[in-house]
Short mmCIF file of C-alpha atoms in Angstrom, two decimals:
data_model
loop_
_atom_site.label_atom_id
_atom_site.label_comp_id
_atom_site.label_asym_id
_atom_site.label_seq_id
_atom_site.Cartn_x
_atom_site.Cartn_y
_atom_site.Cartn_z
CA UNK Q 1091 -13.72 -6.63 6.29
CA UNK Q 1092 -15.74 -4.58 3.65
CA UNK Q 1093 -16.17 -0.52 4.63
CA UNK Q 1094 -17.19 2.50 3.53
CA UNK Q 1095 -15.28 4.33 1.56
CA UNK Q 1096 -13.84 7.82 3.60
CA UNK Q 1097 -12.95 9.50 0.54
CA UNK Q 1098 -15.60 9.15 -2.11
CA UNK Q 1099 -16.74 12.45 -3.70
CA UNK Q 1100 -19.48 11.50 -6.55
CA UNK Q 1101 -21.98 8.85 -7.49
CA UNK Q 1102 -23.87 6.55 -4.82
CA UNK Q 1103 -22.61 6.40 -1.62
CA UNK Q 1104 -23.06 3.98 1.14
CA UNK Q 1105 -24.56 4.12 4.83
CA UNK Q 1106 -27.69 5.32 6.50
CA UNK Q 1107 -29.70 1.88 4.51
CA UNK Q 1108 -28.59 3.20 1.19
CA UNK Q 1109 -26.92 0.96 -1.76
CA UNK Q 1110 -23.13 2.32 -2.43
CA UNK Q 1111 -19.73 0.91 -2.46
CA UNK Q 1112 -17.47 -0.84 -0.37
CA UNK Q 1113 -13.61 -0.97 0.16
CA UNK Q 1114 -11.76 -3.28 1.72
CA UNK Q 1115 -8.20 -3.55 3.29
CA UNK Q 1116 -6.35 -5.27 0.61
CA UNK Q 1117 -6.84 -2.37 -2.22
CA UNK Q 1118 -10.09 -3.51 -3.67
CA UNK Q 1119 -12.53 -1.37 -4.34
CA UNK Q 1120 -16.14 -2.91 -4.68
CA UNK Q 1121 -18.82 -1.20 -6.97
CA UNK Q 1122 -22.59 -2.85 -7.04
CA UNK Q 1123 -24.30 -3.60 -10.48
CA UNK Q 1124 -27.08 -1.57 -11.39
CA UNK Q 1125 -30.04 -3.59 -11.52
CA UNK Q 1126 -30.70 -2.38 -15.30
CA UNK Q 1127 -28.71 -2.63 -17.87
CA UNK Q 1128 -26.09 -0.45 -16.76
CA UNK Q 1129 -24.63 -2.89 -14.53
CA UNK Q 1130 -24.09 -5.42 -17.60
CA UNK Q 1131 -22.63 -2.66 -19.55
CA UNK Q 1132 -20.25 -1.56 -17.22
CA UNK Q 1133 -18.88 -5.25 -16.30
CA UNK Q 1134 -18.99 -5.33 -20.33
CA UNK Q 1135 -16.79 -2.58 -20.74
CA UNK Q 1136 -13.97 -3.53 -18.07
CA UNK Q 1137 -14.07 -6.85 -19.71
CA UNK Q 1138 -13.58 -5.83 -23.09
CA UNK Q 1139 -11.11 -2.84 -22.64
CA UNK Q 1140 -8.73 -5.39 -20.12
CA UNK Q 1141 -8.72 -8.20 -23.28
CA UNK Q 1142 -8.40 -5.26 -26.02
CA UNK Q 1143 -5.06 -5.33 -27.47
CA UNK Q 1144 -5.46 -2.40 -29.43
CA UNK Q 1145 -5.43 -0.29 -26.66
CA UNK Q 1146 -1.50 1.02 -25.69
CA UNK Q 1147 -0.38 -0.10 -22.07
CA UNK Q 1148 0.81 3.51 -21.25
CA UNK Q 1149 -3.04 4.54 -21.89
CA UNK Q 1150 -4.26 1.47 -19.32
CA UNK Q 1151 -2.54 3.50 -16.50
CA UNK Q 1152 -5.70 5.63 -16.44
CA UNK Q 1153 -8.05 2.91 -15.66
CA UNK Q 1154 -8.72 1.43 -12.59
CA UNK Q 1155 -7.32 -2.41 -12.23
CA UNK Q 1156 -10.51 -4.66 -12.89
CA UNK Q 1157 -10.48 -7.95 -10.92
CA UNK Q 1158 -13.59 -9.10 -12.07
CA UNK Q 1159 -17.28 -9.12 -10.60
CA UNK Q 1160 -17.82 -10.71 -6.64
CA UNK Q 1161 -20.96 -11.47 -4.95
CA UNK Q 1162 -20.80 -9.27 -1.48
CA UNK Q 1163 -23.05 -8.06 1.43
CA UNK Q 1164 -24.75 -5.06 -0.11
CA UNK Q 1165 -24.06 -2.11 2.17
CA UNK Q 1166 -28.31 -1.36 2.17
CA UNK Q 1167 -28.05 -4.78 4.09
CA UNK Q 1168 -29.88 -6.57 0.91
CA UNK Q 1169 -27.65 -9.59 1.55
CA UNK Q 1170 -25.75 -11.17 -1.57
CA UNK Q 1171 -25.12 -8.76 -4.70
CA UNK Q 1172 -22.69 -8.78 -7.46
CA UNK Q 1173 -20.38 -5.95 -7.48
CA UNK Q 1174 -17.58 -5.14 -9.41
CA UNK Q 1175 -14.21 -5.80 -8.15
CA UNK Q 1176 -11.95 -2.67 -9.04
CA UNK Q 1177 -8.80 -0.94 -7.74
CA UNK Q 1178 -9.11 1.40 -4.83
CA UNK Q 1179 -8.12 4.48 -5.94
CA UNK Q 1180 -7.35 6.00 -2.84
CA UNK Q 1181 -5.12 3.05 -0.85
CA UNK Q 1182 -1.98 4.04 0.49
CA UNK Q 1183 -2.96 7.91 0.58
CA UNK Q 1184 -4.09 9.43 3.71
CA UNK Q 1185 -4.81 12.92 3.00
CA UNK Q 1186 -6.26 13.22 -0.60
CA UNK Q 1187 -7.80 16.23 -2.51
CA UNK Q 1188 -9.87 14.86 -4.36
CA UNK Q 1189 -12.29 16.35 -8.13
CA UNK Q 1190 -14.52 14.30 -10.04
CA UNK Q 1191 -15.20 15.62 -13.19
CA UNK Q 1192 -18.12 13.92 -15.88
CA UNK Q 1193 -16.18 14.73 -19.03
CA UNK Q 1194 -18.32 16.17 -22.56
CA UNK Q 1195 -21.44 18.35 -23.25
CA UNK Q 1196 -22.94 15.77 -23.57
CA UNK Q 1197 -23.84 13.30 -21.22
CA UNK Q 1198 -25.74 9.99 -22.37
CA UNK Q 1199 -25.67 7.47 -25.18
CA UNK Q 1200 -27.57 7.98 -28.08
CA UNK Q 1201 -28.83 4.41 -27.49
CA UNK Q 1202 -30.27 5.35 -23.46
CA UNK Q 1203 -34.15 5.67 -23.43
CA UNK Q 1204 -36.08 9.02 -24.08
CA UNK Q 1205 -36.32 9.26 -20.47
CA UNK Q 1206 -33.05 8.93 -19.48
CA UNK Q 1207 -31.59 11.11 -22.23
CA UNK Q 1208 -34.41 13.90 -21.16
CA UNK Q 1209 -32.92 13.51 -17.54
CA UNK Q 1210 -29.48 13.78 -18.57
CA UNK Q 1211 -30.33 16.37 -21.09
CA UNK Q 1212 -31.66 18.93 -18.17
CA UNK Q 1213 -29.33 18.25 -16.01
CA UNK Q 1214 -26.34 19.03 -18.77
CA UNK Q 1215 -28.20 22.06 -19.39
CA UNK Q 1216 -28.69 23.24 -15.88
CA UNK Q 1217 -24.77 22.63 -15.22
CA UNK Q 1218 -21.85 23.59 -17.45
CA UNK Q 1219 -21.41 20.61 -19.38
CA UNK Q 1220 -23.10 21.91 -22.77
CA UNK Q 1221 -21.13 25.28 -22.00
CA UNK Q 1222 -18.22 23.78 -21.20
CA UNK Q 1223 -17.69 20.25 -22.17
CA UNK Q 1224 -17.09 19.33 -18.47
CA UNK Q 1225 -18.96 19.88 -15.10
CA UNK Q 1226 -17.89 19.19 -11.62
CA UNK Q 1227 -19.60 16.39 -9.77
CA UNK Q 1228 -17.87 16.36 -6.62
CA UNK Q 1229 -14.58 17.53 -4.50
CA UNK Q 1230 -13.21 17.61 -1.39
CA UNK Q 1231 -10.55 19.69 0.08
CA UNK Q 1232 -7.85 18.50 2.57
CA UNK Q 1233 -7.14 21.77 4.68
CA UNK Q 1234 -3.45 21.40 6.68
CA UNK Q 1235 -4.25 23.23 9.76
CA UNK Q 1236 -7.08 21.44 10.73
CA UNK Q 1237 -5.95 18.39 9.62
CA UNK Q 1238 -9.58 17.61 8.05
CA UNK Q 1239 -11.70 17.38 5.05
CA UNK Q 1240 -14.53 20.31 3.11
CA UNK Q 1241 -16.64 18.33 1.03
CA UNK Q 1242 -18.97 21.24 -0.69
CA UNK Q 1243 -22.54 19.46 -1.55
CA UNK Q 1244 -22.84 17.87 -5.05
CA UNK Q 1245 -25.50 20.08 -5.80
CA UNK Q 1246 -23.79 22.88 -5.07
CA UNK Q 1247 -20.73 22.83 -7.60
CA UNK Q 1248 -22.58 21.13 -10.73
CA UNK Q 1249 -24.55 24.25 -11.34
CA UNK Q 1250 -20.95 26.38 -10.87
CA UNK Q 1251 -20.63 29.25 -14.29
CA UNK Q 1252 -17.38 29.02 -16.11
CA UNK Q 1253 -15.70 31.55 -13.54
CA UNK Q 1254 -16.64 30.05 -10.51
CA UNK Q 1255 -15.53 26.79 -11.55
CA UNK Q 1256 -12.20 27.72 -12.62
CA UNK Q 1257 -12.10 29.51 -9.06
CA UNK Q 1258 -12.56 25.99 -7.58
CA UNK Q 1259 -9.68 24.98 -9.44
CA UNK Q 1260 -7.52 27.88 -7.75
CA UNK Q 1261 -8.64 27.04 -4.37
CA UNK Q 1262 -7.78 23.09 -5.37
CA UNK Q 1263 -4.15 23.74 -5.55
CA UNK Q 1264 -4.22 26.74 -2.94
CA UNK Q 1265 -2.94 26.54 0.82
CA UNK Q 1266 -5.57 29.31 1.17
CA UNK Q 1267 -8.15 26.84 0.27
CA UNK Q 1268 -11.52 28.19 0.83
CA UNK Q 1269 -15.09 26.98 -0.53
CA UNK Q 1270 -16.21 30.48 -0.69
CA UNK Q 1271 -16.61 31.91 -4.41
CA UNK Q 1272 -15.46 35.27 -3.07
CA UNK Q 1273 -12.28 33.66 -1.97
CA UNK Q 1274 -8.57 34.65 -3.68
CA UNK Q 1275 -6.70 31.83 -3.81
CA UNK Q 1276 -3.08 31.75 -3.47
CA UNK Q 1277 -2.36 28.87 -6.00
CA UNK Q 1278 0.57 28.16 -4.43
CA UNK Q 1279 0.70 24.56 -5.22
CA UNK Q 1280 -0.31 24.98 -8.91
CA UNK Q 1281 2.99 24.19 -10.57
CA UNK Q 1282 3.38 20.98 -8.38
CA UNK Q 1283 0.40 19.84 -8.77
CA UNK Q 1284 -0.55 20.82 -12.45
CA UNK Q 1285 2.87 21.13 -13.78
CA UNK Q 1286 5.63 19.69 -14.55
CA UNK Q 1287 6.19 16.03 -16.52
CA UNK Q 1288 4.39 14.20 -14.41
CA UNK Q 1289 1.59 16.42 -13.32
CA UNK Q 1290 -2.20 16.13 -13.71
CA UNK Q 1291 -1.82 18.27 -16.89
CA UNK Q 1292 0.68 16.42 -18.62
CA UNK Q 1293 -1.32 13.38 -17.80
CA UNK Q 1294 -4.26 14.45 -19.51
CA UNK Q 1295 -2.07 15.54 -22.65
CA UNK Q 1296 -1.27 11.78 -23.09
CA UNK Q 1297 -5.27 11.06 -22.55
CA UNK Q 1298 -5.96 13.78 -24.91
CA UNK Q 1299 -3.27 12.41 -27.43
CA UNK Q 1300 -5.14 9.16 -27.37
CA UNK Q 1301 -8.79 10.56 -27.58
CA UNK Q 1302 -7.49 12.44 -31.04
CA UNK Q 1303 -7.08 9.09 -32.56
CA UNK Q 1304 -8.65 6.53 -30.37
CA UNK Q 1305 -12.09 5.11 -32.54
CA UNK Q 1306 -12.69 2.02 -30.15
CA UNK Q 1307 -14.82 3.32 -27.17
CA UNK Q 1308 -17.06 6.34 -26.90
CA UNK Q 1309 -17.43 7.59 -23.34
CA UNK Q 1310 -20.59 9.11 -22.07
CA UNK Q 1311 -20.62 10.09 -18.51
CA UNK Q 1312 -17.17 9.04 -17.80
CA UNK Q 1313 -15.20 11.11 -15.31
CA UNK Q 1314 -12.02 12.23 -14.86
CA UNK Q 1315 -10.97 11.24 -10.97
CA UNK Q 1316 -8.08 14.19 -10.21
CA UNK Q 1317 -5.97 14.07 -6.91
CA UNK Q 1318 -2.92 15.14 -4.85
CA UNK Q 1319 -1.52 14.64 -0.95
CA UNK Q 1320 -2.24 18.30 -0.31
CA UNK Q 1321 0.63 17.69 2.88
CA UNK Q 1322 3.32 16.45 0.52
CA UNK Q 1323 2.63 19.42 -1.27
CA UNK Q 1324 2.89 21.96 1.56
CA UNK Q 1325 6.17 20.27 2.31
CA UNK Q 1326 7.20 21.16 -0.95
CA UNK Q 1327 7.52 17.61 -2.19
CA UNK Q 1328 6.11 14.99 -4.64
CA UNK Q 1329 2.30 15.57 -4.18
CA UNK Q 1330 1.71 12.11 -5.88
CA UNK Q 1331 -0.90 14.34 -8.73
CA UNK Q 1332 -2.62 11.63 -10.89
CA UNK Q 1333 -6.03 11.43 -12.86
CA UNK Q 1334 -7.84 8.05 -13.34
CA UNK Q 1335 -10.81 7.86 -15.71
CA UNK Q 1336 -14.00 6.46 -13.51
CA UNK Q 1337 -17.56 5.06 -14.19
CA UNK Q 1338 -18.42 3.02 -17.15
CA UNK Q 1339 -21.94 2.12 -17.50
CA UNK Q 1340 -22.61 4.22 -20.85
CA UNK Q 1341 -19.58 3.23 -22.53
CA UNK Q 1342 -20.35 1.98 -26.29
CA UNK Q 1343 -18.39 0.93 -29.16
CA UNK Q 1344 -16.35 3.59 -31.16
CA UNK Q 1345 -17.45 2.05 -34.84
CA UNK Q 1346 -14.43 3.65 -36.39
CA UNK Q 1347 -15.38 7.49 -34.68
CA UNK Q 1348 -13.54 9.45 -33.07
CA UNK Q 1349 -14.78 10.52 -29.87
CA UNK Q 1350 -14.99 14.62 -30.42
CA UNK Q 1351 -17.72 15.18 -27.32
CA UNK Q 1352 -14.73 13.57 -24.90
CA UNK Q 1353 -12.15 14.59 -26.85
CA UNK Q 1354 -13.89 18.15 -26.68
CA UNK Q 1355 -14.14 17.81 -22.83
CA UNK Q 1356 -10.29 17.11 -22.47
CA UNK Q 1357 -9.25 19.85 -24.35
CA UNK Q 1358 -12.18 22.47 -22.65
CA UNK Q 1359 -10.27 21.10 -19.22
CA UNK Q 1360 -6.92 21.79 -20.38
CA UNK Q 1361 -6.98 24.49 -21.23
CA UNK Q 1362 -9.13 26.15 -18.01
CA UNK Q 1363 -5.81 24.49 -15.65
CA UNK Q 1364 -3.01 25.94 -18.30
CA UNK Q 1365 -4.77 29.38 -18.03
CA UNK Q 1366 -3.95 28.73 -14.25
CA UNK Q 1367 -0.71 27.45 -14.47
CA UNK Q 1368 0.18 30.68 -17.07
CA UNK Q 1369 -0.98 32.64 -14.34
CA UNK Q 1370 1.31 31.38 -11.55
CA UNK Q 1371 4.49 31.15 -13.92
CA UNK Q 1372 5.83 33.86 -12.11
CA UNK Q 1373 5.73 31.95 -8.56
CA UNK Q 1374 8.96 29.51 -7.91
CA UNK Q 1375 7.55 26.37 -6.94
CA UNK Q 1376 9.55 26.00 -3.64
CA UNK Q 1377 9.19 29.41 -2.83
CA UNK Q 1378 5.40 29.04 -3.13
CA UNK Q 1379 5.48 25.77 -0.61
CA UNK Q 1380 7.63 27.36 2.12
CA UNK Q 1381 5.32 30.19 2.36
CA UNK Q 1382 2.29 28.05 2.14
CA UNK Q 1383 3.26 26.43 5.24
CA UNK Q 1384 2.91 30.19 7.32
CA UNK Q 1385 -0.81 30.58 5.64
CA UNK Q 1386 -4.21 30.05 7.54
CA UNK Q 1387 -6.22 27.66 5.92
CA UNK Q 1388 -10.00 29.29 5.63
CA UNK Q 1389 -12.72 26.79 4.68
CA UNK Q 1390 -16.32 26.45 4.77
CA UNK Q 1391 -19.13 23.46 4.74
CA UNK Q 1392 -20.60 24.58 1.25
CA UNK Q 1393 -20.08 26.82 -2.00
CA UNK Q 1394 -22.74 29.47 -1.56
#
């Protein structure tokens, strides 16, 4: 039986009549086409980079599984539409943090319309992506104590400045999490979560490793998708961190160039969460966790 997804932060989302995606029990996550030709280009891409030899099998762990395109019951109750047929990022956990971030400064194809690049253009200079090389595009917080979710608007956090936003990364890996921007978060969870060898910033060393040499794809408007069981962490153990890269619909061929506005993007992101982590050296990892677990957890409905 197809769903709604519970833990979608970004893009189009489903219910009240509206077209969005659909999950279903069995770990598929289902995606509808875009009626123009950002649909085709997206199905395009998945095809091409799951046949493309070139591309190292330690690098396809940051792409969701593609299982081809499916004709479903569109959740706007359309009747029959292809979607695409792609891994559910989210099975098997049941109380995810969750950031979307649209990687570079900038954010279209030099082959979209005028139109489209104008409305990508304003909104990359309204947010922090031509600042930056990254802006957020969605979150939500898992707060312990009330065993629920904060899911600050969209609108809200892409317009974040450069301190705010790595102040939303603080409260991310804080048991203190708060969406207020006047908030001073305890990061207790930062060396879990970002450190070590298997955390979200070694990950996106290998990614960035790749993007320095990588001259097959150029990503516009891709995102990195960054997580963590915020419970596991408060327990002190394996938080299950991992990034995925997300939406493909103005991917376009490399032509033998390296991607510097995503590579750029990485490297702006890694170094905002090593800052962090540099910050928090000091703090012992368990210590951190045990006394998380005595903390109130303060949250909000919005950013102001």
């Amino acid at each position: 039986m197809l769903k709604v997804p519970q833990n979608q932060v970004a893009g189009h989302q489903a219910g009240g009549g509206k077209l969005g995606p659909l999950v279903d029990d069995s770990g598929h996550f289902y995606k509808p086409l875009q009626g123009d030709e950002r649909g085709s280009k997206e199905v395009a891409f998945y095809t091409s980079f799951s046949l493309n030899t070139k591309v190292p099998d330690d690098i396809r762990k940051f792409f969701p599984i593609f299982h081809g395109t499916q004709l479903v019951e569109a959740s706007d109750g359309s009747g029959l539409k292809s979607h695409l047929v792609l891994e559910d990022l989210t099975l098997g956990r049941v109380n995810p943090s969750i950031m979307d971030i649209k990687i570079g400064s900038r954010t279209w194809s030099p082959q979209a319309s005028e139109d489209y690049i104008a409305k990508c253009l304003k909104k990359d200079r309204e947010s922090s992506s031509l600042l930056l090389g990254f802006r957020l595009s969605g979150l939500q917080f898992y707060t312990n104590k009330e065993s629920v979710f904060r899911k600050p608007t969209r609108k809200s956090v892409q317009s974040l400045s450069a301190e705010e936003i790595k102040l939303v990364l603080k409260n991310f890996v804080s048991s203190n999490t708060s969406t207020e921007l006047e908030s001073k978060p305890d990061c207790a969870f930062a060396s879990l979560v970002f450190g070590g060898p298997t955390g979200i910033l070694s990950q996106l060393f290998e990614l960035k490793s790749w993007f320095e040499d990588q001259t097959l794809y150029h990503f516009y408007s891709v995102s990195v998708h960054m997580m963590y069981e915020k419970r596991l962490a408060s327990e002190g153990r394996n938080p299950g961190a991992e990034i995925k890269l997300i939406d493909f619909a103005h991917v376009d061929e490399g032509r033998g160039v390296i991607d510097h506005n995503f590579l750029g993007g990485i490297c702006s992101l890694v170094k905002f969460i090593s800052e962090i982590l540099r910050a928090t050296d000091d703090c012992p990892t368990k210590a951190c966790s045990k006394d998380a677990q005595k903390k109130h957890y303060i949250t909000d409905n919005g950013i102001n």
